[in-house]
Amino acid sequence: NYSVDSEYYVKNGDEIKVTASLYCDEEAYIERFGAVPAPTEKTFKVEGMPYYANKAQQLDDNVIESMKQAAISAQQYHIENYWNDYEKFQSMNYMGYYFLNAKEEDTNHSNYVCLVYQMNLVANNIPVTYYYYTMFENVVVNPDGTCDVDVENLSTPSVTIYPEGTDCYYYGYEKLEELYHEIVENSIDYYTYESTVVVPEVKEEGAEESTEAASDENATEATDATVTDASASAEATDATVTDADKANTDASAEDGTNVEESKSDKDKADKDKTDKDKTEKDKTDKDKKTDKDKTDDNKTDDKDNKADKGTKKSK
């Protein structure tokens, strides 16, 4: 007969001792078989066995997808068989999942995968939103890394809500926090958990106005900052221009002396030229007068000669 020291909750890496038990004493074995079994104990290391997932990252895409399809099918069945005509389904938005792993190994529920959904519908012309889950258990990881789970073995909420004005009730939670409390917080003493659930942004009344006001304020601050930077830049530019003007003024002041000196020299030269021109003009006028006087004298002489001729003719 053979026996093992551990038959349940065995996992890869564990060591198991196998013992062979003799159903009679050694002498009887020797007398009958001429020998006795040896050795009677041997230790084996557990390898290559499927195991229960203990981390969320061990769940492959295929097993997640299979659980999603099972969740959708279960909800569709419920809608088709239990909803009224005035209840109009709109959407079933997947939000992620909670993965719960047992802290103790000797349990019948090693892990849970709780898929979380946001349900949206219209009942009696009133929009309704609530939160819903579909939960699976004991996901197994195979040696090749793939996962298996019994998708027929699922659970859904038993809590009911009564949306105001609808005259209807639904299985689920009005707030995501309530679902989280039911699944995670109530199990925290016995299970660790990981979450991939993405919480949707909820806009409260006035939140949009506050957001717009904040945006306007930020825009104003940004504009003021730009204006301030522009003013600072302008001041820096003015300072540069002022320094440049000052430098130009100093240069002009330095050049002023030379300009004045040049101007004085120019005025002196102009005066000398004017005086020279005047002297030449006076000389020209004098020459012209002298020529005129000569002409007048010649005319007088001609007149006198003519007079003399006339006198002589009269005689």
PDB file of C-alpha atoms in Angstrom:
ATOM      1  CA  ASN A   1       0.000   0.000   0.000  1.00  0.00           C
ATOM      2  CA  TYR A   2       1.096   3.550  -0.715  1.00  0.00           C
ATOM      3  CA  SER A   3       0.208   6.741   1.105  1.00  0.00           C
ATOM      4  CA  VAL A   4       1.050  10.448   0.707  1.00  0.00           C
ATOM      5  CA  ASP A   5       1.432  13.028   3.430  1.00  0.00           C
ATOM      6  CA  SER A   6      -0.581  15.681   1.573  1.00  0.00           C
ATOM      7  CA  GLU A   7      -3.558  14.956  -0.630  1.00  0.00           C
ATOM      8  CA  TYR A   8      -5.422  18.278  -0.776  1.00  0.00           C
ATOM      9  CA  TYR A   9      -4.578  21.887  -1.654  1.00  0.00           C
ATOM     10  CA  VAL A  10      -1.362  20.891  -3.279  1.00  0.00           C
ATOM     11  CA  LYS A  11       0.360  23.478  -5.451  1.00  0.00           C
ATOM     12  CA  ASN A  12       3.384  23.628  -7.680  1.00  0.00           C
ATOM     13  CA  GLY A  13       6.602  23.741  -5.719  1.00  0.00           C
ATOM     14  CA  ASP A  14       5.277  21.716  -2.807  1.00  0.00           C
ATOM     15  CA  GLU A  15       7.094  18.544  -1.764  1.00  0.00           C
ATOM     16  CA  ILE A  16       5.079  15.380  -1.123  1.00  0.00           C
ATOM     17  CA  LYS A  17       6.387  12.300   0.643  1.00  0.00           C
ATOM     18  CA  VAL A  18       5.137   8.925  -0.608  1.00  0.00           C
ATOM     19  CA  THR A  19       5.405   5.961   1.743  1.00  0.00           C
ATOM     20  CA  ALA A  20       5.087   2.276   0.879  1.00  0.00           C
ATOM     21  CA  SER A  21       3.512   0.242   3.648  1.00  0.00           C
ATOM     22  CA  LEU A  22       4.158  -3.508   4.088  1.00  0.00           C
ATOM     23  CA  TYR A  23       1.031  -5.503   4.730  1.00  0.00           C
ATOM     24  CA  CYS A  24       3.090  -8.088   6.668  1.00  0.00           C
ATOM     25  CA  ASP A  25       6.408  -8.231   8.515  1.00  0.00           C
ATOM     26  CA  GLU A  26       9.759  -8.399   6.696  1.00  0.00           C
ATOM     27  CA  GLU A  27      10.404 -12.065   7.565  1.00  0.00           C
ATOM     28  CA  ALA A  28       7.222 -13.077   5.820  1.00  0.00           C
ATOM     29  CA  TYR A  29       8.313 -11.106   2.744  1.00  0.00           C
ATOM     30  CA  ILE A  30      11.731 -12.739   2.814  1.00  0.00           C
ATOM     31  CA  GLU A  31      10.244 -16.169   3.226  1.00  0.00           C
ATOM     32  CA  ARG A  32       7.754 -15.606   0.404  1.00  0.00           C
ATOM     33  CA  PHE A  33       9.643 -13.346  -2.020  1.00  0.00           C
ATOM     34  CA  GLY A  34      13.172 -13.703  -0.885  1.00  0.00           C
ATOM     35  CA  ALA A  35      13.418  -9.899  -0.441  1.00  0.00           C
ATOM     36  CA  VAL A  36      11.746  -6.890   1.077  1.00  0.00           C
ATOM     37  CA  PRO A  37      10.758  -3.570  -0.662  1.00  0.00           C
ATOM     38  CA  ALA A  38      13.332  -0.798  -0.344  1.00  0.00           C
ATOM     39  CA  PRO A  39      13.263   2.132  -0.013  1.00  0.00           C
ATOM     40  CA  THR A  40       9.851   2.499   1.514  1.00  0.00           C
ATOM     41  CA  GLU A  41       9.730   6.353   1.322  1.00  0.00           C
ATOM     42  CA  LYS A  42      10.377   8.859  -1.434  1.00  0.00           C
ATOM     43  CA  THR A  43       9.808  12.620  -1.736  1.00  0.00           C
ATOM     44  CA  PHE A  44       8.490  14.246  -4.924  1.00  0.00           C
ATOM     45  CA  LYS A  45       8.330  17.943  -5.915  1.00  0.00           C
ATOM     46  CA  VAL A  46       5.001  19.034  -7.413  1.00  0.00           C
ATOM     47  CA  GLU A  47       5.408  20.446 -10.923  1.00  0.00           C
ATOM     48  CA  GLY A  48       3.265  21.097 -14.001  1.00  0.00           C
ATOM     49  CA  MET A  49      -0.071  21.154 -12.225  1.00  0.00           C
ATOM     50  CA  PRO A  50      -2.937  23.583 -12.946  1.00  0.00           C
ATOM     51  CA  TYR A  51      -3.415  26.019 -10.068  1.00  0.00           C
ATOM     52  CA  TYR A  52      -5.869  28.617  -8.873  1.00  0.00           C
ATOM     53  CA  ALA A  53      -5.047  32.121  -9.972  1.00  0.00           C
ATOM     54  CA  ASN A  54      -3.761  34.276  -7.124  1.00  0.00           C
ATOM     55  CA  LYS A  55      -2.998  37.476  -9.044  1.00  0.00           C
ATOM     56  CA  ALA A  56      -5.068  39.533 -11.447  1.00  0.00           C
ATOM     57  CA  GLN A  57      -2.248  39.588 -14.000  1.00  0.00           C
ATOM     58  CA  GLN A  58      -2.544  35.801 -14.369  1.00  0.00           C
ATOM     59  CA  LEU A  59      -5.979  36.150 -15.987  1.00  0.00           C
ATOM     60  CA  ASP A  60      -5.633  35.925 -19.748  1.00  0.00           C
ATOM     61  CA  ASP A  61      -7.743  37.889 -22.236  1.00  0.00           C
ATOM     62  CA  ASN A  62      -9.711  34.823 -23.328  1.00  0.00           C
ATOM     63  CA  VAL A  63     -11.006  34.008 -19.878  1.00  0.00           C
ATOM     64  CA  ILE A  64     -11.971  37.635 -19.268  1.00  0.00           C
ATOM     65  CA  GLU A  65     -13.827  37.720 -22.581  1.00  0.00           C
ATOM     66  CA  SER A  66     -15.646  34.466 -21.824  1.00  0.00           C
ATOM     67  CA  MET A  67     -16.824  35.866 -18.490  1.00  0.00           C
ATOM     68  CA  LYS A  68     -18.013  39.082 -20.184  1.00  0.00           C
ATOM     69  CA  GLN A  69     -20.043  37.118 -22.707  1.00  0.00           C
ATOM     70  CA  ALA A  70     -21.620  35.054 -19.934  1.00  0.00           C
ATOM     71  CA  ALA A  71     -22.503  38.244 -18.023  1.00  0.00           C
ATOM     72  CA  ILE A  72     -24.128  39.826 -21.086  1.00  0.00           C
ATOM     73  CA  SER A  73     -26.089  36.662 -21.882  1.00  0.00           C
ATOM     74  CA  ALA A  74     -27.395  36.431 -18.332  1.00  0.00           C
ATOM     75  CA  GLN A  75     -28.510  40.079 -18.383  1.00  0.00           C
ATOM     76  CA  GLN A  76     -30.141  39.725 -21.796  1.00  0.00           C
ATOM     77  CA  TYR A  77     -32.094  36.731 -20.573  1.00  0.00           C
ATOM     78  CA  HIS A  78     -33.315  38.702 -17.555  1.00  0.00           C
ATOM     79  CA  ILE A  79     -34.351  41.687 -19.699  1.00  0.00           C
ATOM     80  CA  GLU A  80     -36.223  39.559 -22.223  1.00  0.00           C
ATOM     81  CA  ASN A  81     -38.113  37.611 -19.588  1.00  0.00           C
ATOM     82  CA  TYR A  82     -38.713  40.071 -16.768  1.00  0.00           C
ATOM     83  CA  TRP A  83     -38.772  43.626 -18.099  1.00  0.00           C
ATOM     84  CA  ASN A  84     -41.932  45.425 -19.197  1.00  0.00           C
ATOM     85  CA  ASP A  85     -42.591  47.306 -22.428  1.00  0.00           C
ATOM     86  CA  TYR A  86     -42.112  50.673 -20.718  1.00  0.00           C
ATOM     87  CA  GLU A  87     -38.584  49.671 -19.685  1.00  0.00           C
ATOM     88  CA  LYS A  88     -36.110  50.460 -22.452  1.00  0.00           C
ATOM     89  CA  PHE A  89     -32.563  49.118 -22.241  1.00  0.00           C
ATOM     90  CA  GLN A  90     -29.864  51.577 -23.389  1.00  0.00           C
ATOM     91  CA  SER A  91     -26.402  50.321 -22.443  1.00  0.00           C
ATOM     92  CA  MET A  92     -24.410  47.943 -20.250  1.00  0.00           C
ATOM     93  CA  ASN A  93     -21.020  49.596 -19.782  1.00  0.00           C
ATOM     94  CA  TYR A  94     -18.152  47.398 -18.593  1.00  0.00           C
ATOM     95  CA  MET A  95     -16.083  49.224 -15.960  1.00  0.00           C
ATOM     96  CA  GLY A  96     -13.487  46.595 -15.010  1.00  0.00           C
ATOM     97  CA  TYR A  97     -13.318  43.921 -12.330  1.00  0.00           C
ATOM     98  CA  TYR A  98     -12.396  43.206  -8.720  1.00  0.00           C
ATOM     99  CA  PHE A  99     -10.110  40.196  -8.217  1.00  0.00           C
ATOM    100  CA  LEU A 100     -10.301  38.591  -4.775  1.00  0.00           C
ATOM    101  CA  ASN A 101      -7.707  36.029  -3.672  1.00  0.00           C
ATOM    102  CA  ALA A 102      -8.154  33.893  -0.553  1.00  0.00           C
ATOM    103  CA  LYS A 103      -5.699  34.560   2.266  1.00  0.00           C
ATOM    104  CA  GLU A 104      -5.960  30.938   3.411  1.00  0.00           C
ATOM    105  CA  GLU A 105      -5.236  28.096   1.022  1.00  0.00           C
ATOM    106  CA  ASP A 106      -7.578  25.543   2.545  1.00  0.00           C
ATOM    107  CA  THR A 107     -10.807  26.984   1.196  1.00  0.00           C
ATOM    108  CA  ASN A 108     -13.294  25.938  -1.415  1.00  0.00           C
ATOM    109  CA  HIS A 109     -13.306  29.435  -2.942  1.00  0.00           C
ATOM    110  CA  SER A 110      -9.728  30.257  -3.856  1.00  0.00           C
ATOM    111  CA  ASN A 111     -10.554  33.337  -5.904  1.00  0.00           C
ATOM    112  CA  TYR A 112     -13.384  35.472  -7.231  1.00  0.00           C
ATOM    113  CA  VAL A 113     -13.577  37.649 -10.328  1.00  0.00           C
ATOM    114  CA  CYS A 114     -16.321  40.253 -10.055  1.00  0.00           C
ATOM    115  CA  LEU A 115     -17.118  42.043 -13.337  1.00  0.00           C
ATOM    116  CA  VAL A 116     -18.627  45.507 -12.725  1.00  0.00           C
ATOM    117  CA  TYR A 117     -21.116  47.221 -15.039  1.00  0.00           C
ATOM    118  CA  GLN A 118     -22.939  50.507 -15.237  1.00  0.00           C
ATOM    119  CA  MET A 119     -26.517  49.902 -16.400  1.00  0.00           C
ATOM    120  CA  ASN A 120     -28.431  52.604 -18.276  1.00  0.00           C
ATOM    121  CA  LEU A 121     -32.103  52.437 -19.213  1.00  0.00           C
ATOM    122  CA  VAL A 122     -35.333  54.425 -19.399  1.00  0.00           C
ATOM    123  CA  ALA A 123     -38.325  53.377 -17.290  1.00  0.00           C
ATOM    124  CA  ASN A 124     -41.616  55.208 -17.738  1.00  0.00           C
ATOM    125  CA  ASN A 125     -39.707  57.955 -19.591  1.00  0.00           C
ATOM    126  CA  ILE A 126     -37.360  58.447 -16.643  1.00  0.00           C
ATOM    127  CA  PRO A 127     -33.604  57.855 -17.133  1.00  0.00           C
ATOM    128  CA  VAL A 128     -32.189  55.283 -14.720  1.00  0.00           C
ATOM    129  CA  THR A 129     -28.558  54.455 -13.958  1.00  0.00           C
ATOM    130  CA  TYR A 130     -27.386  51.833 -11.491  1.00  0.00           C
ATOM    131  CA  TYR A 131     -24.410  49.500 -10.890  1.00  0.00           C
ATOM    132  CA  TYR A 132     -24.417  45.764 -11.374  1.00  0.00           C
ATOM    133  CA  TYR A 133     -21.999  42.850 -11.157  1.00  0.00           C
ATOM    134  CA  THR A 134     -21.532  39.323 -12.399  1.00  0.00           C
ATOM    135  CA  MET A 135     -19.162  37.221 -10.300  1.00  0.00           C
ATOM    136  CA  PHE A 136     -17.249  34.011 -11.085  1.00  0.00           C
ATOM    137  CA  GLU A 137     -15.079  31.846  -8.855  1.00  0.00           C
ATOM    138  CA  ASN A 138     -12.080  29.529  -8.864  1.00  0.00           C
ATOM    139  CA  VAL A 139     -10.319  30.577 -12.051  1.00  0.00           C
ATOM    140  CA  VAL A 140      -7.657  27.979 -12.861  1.00  0.00           C
ATOM    141  CA  VAL A 141      -4.336  28.687 -14.580  1.00  0.00           C
ATOM    142  CA  ASN A 142      -3.075  25.859 -16.773  1.00  0.00           C
ATOM    143  CA  PRO A 143       0.624  24.945 -17.215  1.00  0.00           C
ATOM    144  CA  ASP A 144       0.631  26.693 -20.622  1.00  0.00           C
ATOM    145  CA  GLY A 145      -0.621  29.960 -19.070  1.00  0.00           C
ATOM    146  CA  THR A 146      -4.206  29.753 -20.330  1.00  0.00           C
ATOM    147  CA  CYS A 147      -7.084  29.969 -17.883  1.00  0.00           C
ATOM    148  CA  ASP A 148     -10.300  28.058 -17.299  1.00  0.00           C
ATOM    149  CA  VAL A 149     -13.431  28.991 -15.370  1.00  0.00           C
ATOM    150  CA  ASP A 150     -16.921  27.592 -15.115  1.00  0.00           C
ATOM    151  CA  VAL A 151     -18.950  30.414 -16.722  1.00  0.00           C
ATOM    152  CA  GLU A 152     -22.221  28.652 -15.816  1.00  0.00           C
ATOM    153  CA  ASN A 153     -21.407  29.075 -12.145  1.00  0.00           C
ATOM    154  CA  LEU A 154     -22.017  32.809 -11.718  1.00  0.00           C
ATOM    155  CA  SER A 155     -23.702  35.072  -9.197  1.00  0.00           C
ATOM    156  CA  THR A 156     -25.427  38.465  -9.481  1.00  0.00           C
ATOM    157  CA  PRO A 157     -26.735  41.024  -6.964  1.00  0.00           C
ATOM    158  CA  SER A 158     -29.658  40.192  -4.710  1.00  0.00           C
ATOM    159  CA  VAL A 159     -30.032  43.795  -3.501  1.00  0.00           C
ATOM    160  CA  THR A 160     -32.918  45.729  -5.081  1.00  0.00           C
ATOM    161  CA  ILE A 161     -33.323  49.417  -5.837  1.00  0.00           C
ATOM    162  CA  TYR A 162     -36.495  51.376  -6.596  1.00  0.00           C
ATOM    163  CA  PRO A 163     -35.778  54.373  -8.848  1.00  0.00           C
ATOM    164  CA  GLU A 164     -38.106  57.243  -8.004  1.00  0.00           C
ATOM    165  CA  GLY A 165     -41.098  57.717 -10.293  1.00  0.00           C
ATOM    166  CA  THR A 166     -40.556  54.553 -12.305  1.00  0.00           C
ATOM    167  CA  ASP A 167     -42.729  52.043 -10.423  1.00  0.00           C
ATOM    168  CA  CYS A 168     -39.943  49.534 -11.155  1.00  0.00           C
ATOM    169  CA  TYR A 169     -37.213  47.781  -9.224  1.00  0.00           C
ATOM    170  CA  TYR A 170     -33.827  46.442 -10.275  1.00  0.00           C
ATOM    171  CA  TYR A 171     -31.138  44.219  -8.821  1.00  0.00           C
ATOM    172  CA  GLY A 172     -28.082  46.324  -8.209  1.00  0.00           C
ATOM    173  CA  TYR A 173     -26.780  49.440  -6.471  1.00  0.00           C
ATOM    174  CA  GLU A 174     -27.514  53.129  -6.874  1.00  0.00           C
ATOM    175  CA  LYS A 175     -23.871  53.990  -6.141  1.00  0.00           C
ATOM    176  CA  LEU A 176     -20.636  52.244  -7.061  1.00  0.00           C
ATOM    177  CA  GLU A 177     -19.438  52.681  -3.472  1.00  0.00           C
ATOM    178  CA  GLU A 178     -22.263  50.436  -2.294  1.00  0.00           C
ATOM    179  CA  LEU A 179     -21.228  47.677  -4.693  1.00  0.00           C
ATOM    180  CA  TYR A 180     -17.602  48.045  -3.590  1.00  0.00           C
ATOM    181  CA  HIS A 181     -18.660  47.740   0.044  1.00  0.00           C
ATOM    182  CA  GLU A 182     -20.699  44.614  -0.659  1.00  0.00           C
ATOM    183  CA  ILE A 183     -18.013  42.783  -2.649  1.00  0.00           C
ATOM    184  CA  VAL A 184     -14.691  44.028  -1.303  1.00  0.00           C
ATOM    185  CA  GLU A 185     -15.055  45.561   2.132  1.00  0.00           C
ATOM    186  CA  ASN A 186     -17.236  42.752   3.455  1.00  0.00           C
ATOM    187  CA  SER A 187     -14.595  40.196   2.407  1.00  0.00           C
ATOM    188  CA  ILE A 188     -11.438  42.071   3.353  1.00  0.00           C
ATOM    189  CA  ASP A 189     -10.742  39.848   6.384  1.00  0.00           C
ATOM    190  CA  TYR A 190     -10.528  36.744   4.230  1.00  0.00           C
ATOM    191  CA  TYR A 191      -9.455  37.962   0.803  1.00  0.00           C
ATOM    192  CA  THR A 192      -6.920  40.324  -0.678  1.00  0.00           C
ATOM    193  CA  TYR A 193      -8.145  42.267  -3.674  1.00  0.00           C
ATOM    194  CA  GLU A 194      -7.016  43.996  -6.833  1.00  0.00           C
ATOM    195  CA  SER A 195      -9.103  46.362  -8.934  1.00  0.00           C
ATOM    196  CA  THR A 196      -9.199  47.384 -12.581  1.00  0.00           C
ATOM    197  CA  VAL A 197     -12.481  49.275 -12.171  1.00  0.00           C
ATOM    198  CA  VAL A 198     -12.433  52.735 -13.716  1.00  0.00           C
ATOM    199  CA  VAL A 199     -14.729  55.094 -11.831  1.00  0.00           C
ATOM    200  CA  PRO A 200     -16.750  57.326 -14.189  1.00  0.00           C
ATOM    201  CA  GLU A 201     -16.623  61.081 -13.711  1.00  0.00           C
ATOM    202  CA  VAL A 202     -19.824  62.318 -12.102  1.00  0.00           C
ATOM    203  CA  LYS A 203     -20.724  65.973 -12.658  1.00  0.00           C
ATOM    204  CA  GLU A 204     -22.680  67.425  -9.771  1.00  0.00           C
ATOM    205  CA  GLU A 205     -25.059  70.357 -10.128  1.00  0.00           C
ATOM    206  CA  GLY A 206     -23.101  73.503 -10.764  1.00  0.00           C
ATOM    207  CA  ALA A 207     -19.972  71.506 -11.490  1.00  0.00           C
ATOM    208  CA  GLU A 208     -20.081  72.471 -15.140  1.00  0.00           C
ATOM    209  CA  GLU A 209     -20.418  76.146 -14.262  1.00  0.00           C
ATOM    210  CA  SER A 210     -17.606  75.822 -11.748  1.00  0.00           C
ATOM    211  CA  THR A 211     -15.482  74.130 -14.388  1.00  0.00           C
ATOM    212  CA  GLU A 212     -16.221  76.880 -16.882  1.00  0.00           C
ATOM    213  CA  ALA A 213     -15.532  79.533 -14.244  1.00  0.00           C
ATOM    214  CA  ALA A 214     -12.270  77.808 -13.366  1.00  0.00           C
ATOM    215  CA  SER A 215     -11.387  77.646 -17.055  1.00  0.00           C
ATOM    216  CA  ASP A 216     -12.167  81.345 -17.451  1.00  0.00           C
ATOM    217  CA  GLU A 217     -10.124  82.123 -14.367  1.00  0.00           C
ATOM    218  CA  ASN A 218      -7.234  80.049 -15.638  1.00  0.00           C
ATOM    219  CA  ALA A 219      -7.547  81.719 -19.025  1.00  0.00           C
ATOM    220  CA  THR A 220      -7.539  85.136 -17.340  1.00  0.00           C
ATOM    221  CA  GLU A 221      -4.510  84.183 -15.269  1.00  0.00           C
ATOM    222  CA  ALA A 222      -2.777  82.936 -18.391  1.00  0.00           C
ATOM    223  CA  THR A 223      -3.672  86.177 -20.208  1.00  0.00           C
ATOM    224  CA  ASP A 224      -2.486  88.274 -17.273  1.00  0.00           C
ATOM    225  CA  ALA A 225       0.708  86.275 -17.206  1.00  0.00           C
ATOM    226  CA  THR A 226       1.138  86.868 -20.932  1.00  0.00           C
ATOM    227  CA  VAL A 227       0.438  90.586 -20.521  1.00  0.00           C
ATOM    228  CA  THR A 228       2.843  90.723 -17.610  1.00  0.00           C
ATOM    229  CA  ASP A 229       5.493  88.969 -19.665  1.00  0.00           C
ATOM    230  CA  ALA A 230       4.741  91.299 -22.572  1.00  0.00           C
ATOM    231  CA  SER A 231       4.964  94.335 -20.275  1.00  0.00           C
ATOM    232  CA  ALA A 232       8.201  93.067 -18.850  1.00  0.00           C
ATOM    233  CA  SER A 233       9.473  92.514 -22.366  1.00  0.00           C
ATOM    234  CA  ALA A 234       8.319  95.997 -23.377  1.00  0.00           C
ATOM    235  CA  GLU A 235      10.017  97.497 -20.331  1.00  0.00           C
ATOM    236  CA  ALA A 236      13.175  95.634 -21.202  1.00  0.00           C
ATOM    237  CA  THR A 237      12.868  96.893 -24.787  1.00  0.00           C
ATOM    238  CA  ASP A 238      12.232 100.466 -23.571  1.00  0.00           C
ATOM    239  CA  ALA A 239      15.231 100.174 -21.302  1.00  0.00           C
ATOM    240  CA  THR A 240      17.283  99.014 -24.262  1.00  0.00           C
ATOM    241  CA  VAL A 241      15.944 101.842 -26.419  1.00  0.00           C
ATOM    242  CA  THR A 242      16.591 104.348 -23.608  1.00  0.00           C
ATOM    243  CA  ASP A 243      20.129 103.104 -23.266  1.00  0.00           C
ATOM    244  CA  ALA A 244      20.514 103.289 -27.027  1.00  0.00           C
ATOM    245  CA  ASP A 245      19.072 106.834 -27.090  1.00  0.00           C
ATOM    246  CA  LYS A 246      21.371 107.820 -24.279  1.00  0.00           C
ATOM    247  CA  ALA A 247      24.302 106.391 -26.146  1.00  0.00           C
ATOM    248  CA  ASN A 248      23.162 108.226 -29.286  1.00  0.00           C
ATOM    249  CA  THR A 249      22.723 111.421 -27.271  1.00  0.00           C
ATOM    250  CA  ASP A 250      26.202 111.088 -25.854  1.00  0.00           C
ATOM    251  CA  ALA A 251      27.502 110.419 -29.330  1.00  0.00           C
ATOM    252  CA  SER A 252      25.566 113.423 -30.653  1.00  0.00           C
ATOM    253  CA  ALA A 253      26.892 115.570 -27.829  1.00  0.00           C
ATOM    254  CA  GLU A 254      30.391 114.452 -28.665  1.00  0.00           C
ATOM    255  CA  ASP A 255      29.782 115.086 -32.348  1.00  0.00           C
ATOM    256  CA  GLY A 256      28.136 118.440 -31.530  1.00  0.00           C
ATOM    257  CA  THR A 257      31.444 120.119 -30.922  1.00  0.00           C
ATOM    258  CA  ASN A 258      32.747 118.912 -34.230  1.00  0.00           C
ATOM    259  CA  VAL A 259      29.532 119.985 -35.918  1.00  0.00           C
ATOM    260  CA  GLU A 260      29.717 123.433 -34.376  1.00  0.00           C
ATOM    261  CA  GLU A 261      33.342 123.713 -35.350  1.00  0.00           C
ATOM    262  CA  SER A 262      32.536 122.548 -38.861  1.00  0.00           C
ATOM    263  CA  LYS A 263      29.661 125.005 -39.005  1.00  0.00           C
ATOM    264  CA  SER A 264      31.889 127.846 -37.810  1.00  0.00           C
ATOM    265  CA  ASP A 265      34.500 126.990 -40.418  1.00  0.00           C
ATOM    266  CA  LYS A 266      31.782 126.776 -43.051  1.00  0.00           C
ATOM    267  CA  ASP A 267      30.326 130.166 -42.045  1.00  0.00           C
ATOM    268  CA  LYS A 268      33.757 131.716 -42.186  1.00  0.00           C
ATOM    269  CA  ALA A 269      34.380 130.225 -45.606  1.00  0.00           C
ATOM    270  CA  ASP A 270      30.982 131.454 -46.802  1.00  0.00           C
ATOM    271  CA  LYS A 271      31.753 134.944 -45.477  1.00  0.00           C
ATOM    272  CA  ASP A 272      35.133 134.995 -47.190  1.00  0.00           C
ATOM    273  CA  LYS A 273      33.465 133.894 -50.400  1.00  0.00           C
ATOM    274  CA  THR A 274      30.786 136.550 -50.030  1.00  0.00           C
ATOM    275  CA  ASP A 275      33.411 139.205 -49.417  1.00  0.00           C
ATOM    276  CA  LYS A 276      35.350 138.001 -52.403  1.00  0.00           C
ATOM    277  CA  ASP A 277      32.246 137.999 -54.567  1.00  0.00           C
ATOM    278  CA  LYS A 278      31.411 141.502 -53.370  1.00  0.00           C
ATOM    279  CA  THR A 279      34.933 142.743 -54.183  1.00  0.00           C
ATOM    280  CA  GLU A 280      34.721 141.215 -57.620  1.00  0.00           C
ATOM    281  CA  LYS A 281      31.270 142.764 -58.117  1.00  0.00           C
ATOM    282  CA  ASP A 282      32.536 146.173 -57.080  1.00  0.00           C
ATOM    283  CA  LYS A 283      35.428 145.835 -59.464  1.00  0.00           C
ATOM    284  CA  THR A 284      33.074 144.789 -62.250  1.00  0.00           C
ATOM    285  CA  ASP A 285      30.779 147.721 -61.506  1.00  0.00           C
ATOM    286  CA  LYS A 286      33.752 150.072 -61.499  1.00  0.00           C
ATOM    287  CA  ASP A 287      34.971 148.722 -64.806  1.00  0.00           C
ATOM    288  CA  LYS A 288      31.490 149.077 -66.259  1.00  0.00           C
ATOM    289  CA  LYS A 289      31.307 152.666 -65.040  1.00  0.00           C
ATOM    290  CA  THR A 290      34.688 153.456 -66.513  1.00  0.00           C
ATOM    291  CA  ASP A 291      33.630 152.020 -69.879  1.00  0.00           C
ATOM    292  CA  LYS A 292      30.411 154.034 -69.713  1.00  0.00           C
ATOM    293  CA  ASP A 293      32.341 157.171 -68.957  1.00  0.00           C
ATOM    294  CA  LYS A 294      34.575 156.504 -71.881  1.00  0.00           C
ATOM    295  CA  THR A 295      31.592 155.939 -74.109  1.00  0.00           C
ATOM    296  CA  ASP A 296      30.004 159.158 -72.907  1.00  0.00           C
ATOM    297  CA  ASP A 297      33.246 161.050 -73.571  1.00  0.00           C
ATOM    298  CA  ASN A 298      33.400 159.594 -77.043  1.00  0.00           C
ATOM    299  CA  LYS A 299      29.798 160.633 -77.647  1.00  0.00           C
ATOM    300  CA  THR A 300      30.610 164.156 -76.435  1.00  0.00           C
ATOM    301  CA  ASP A 301      33.631 164.327 -78.699  1.00  0.00           C
ATOM    302  CA  ASP A 302      31.538 163.188 -81.671  1.00  0.00           C
ATOM    303  CA  LYS A 303      28.936 165.787 -80.844  1.00  0.00           C
ATOM    304  CA  ASP A 304      31.577 168.500 -80.615  1.00  0.00           C
ATOM    305  CA  ASN A 305      33.098 167.429 -83.914  1.00  0.00           C
ATOM    306  CA  LYS A 306      29.706 167.530 -85.559  1.00  0.00           C
ATOM    307  CA  ALA A 307      29.131 170.962 -84.100  1.00  0.00           C
ATOM    308  CA  ASP A 308      32.412 172.157 -85.411  1.00  0.00           C
ATOM    309  CA  LYS A 309      31.626 170.826 -88.848  1.00  0.00           C
ATOM    310  CA  GLY A 310      28.319 172.591 -88.817  1.00  0.00           C
ATOM    311  CA  THR A 311      29.913 175.798 -87.832  1.00  0.00           C
ATOM    312  CA  LYS A 312      32.448 175.538 -90.532  1.00  0.00           C
ATOM    313  CA  LYS A 313      29.741 174.828 -93.097  1.00  0.00           C
ATOM    314  CA  SER A 314      27.763 177.862 -92.020  1.00  0.00           C
ATOM    315  CA  LYS A 315      30.676 180.085 -92.458  1.00  0.00           C
TER     316      LYS A 315
END
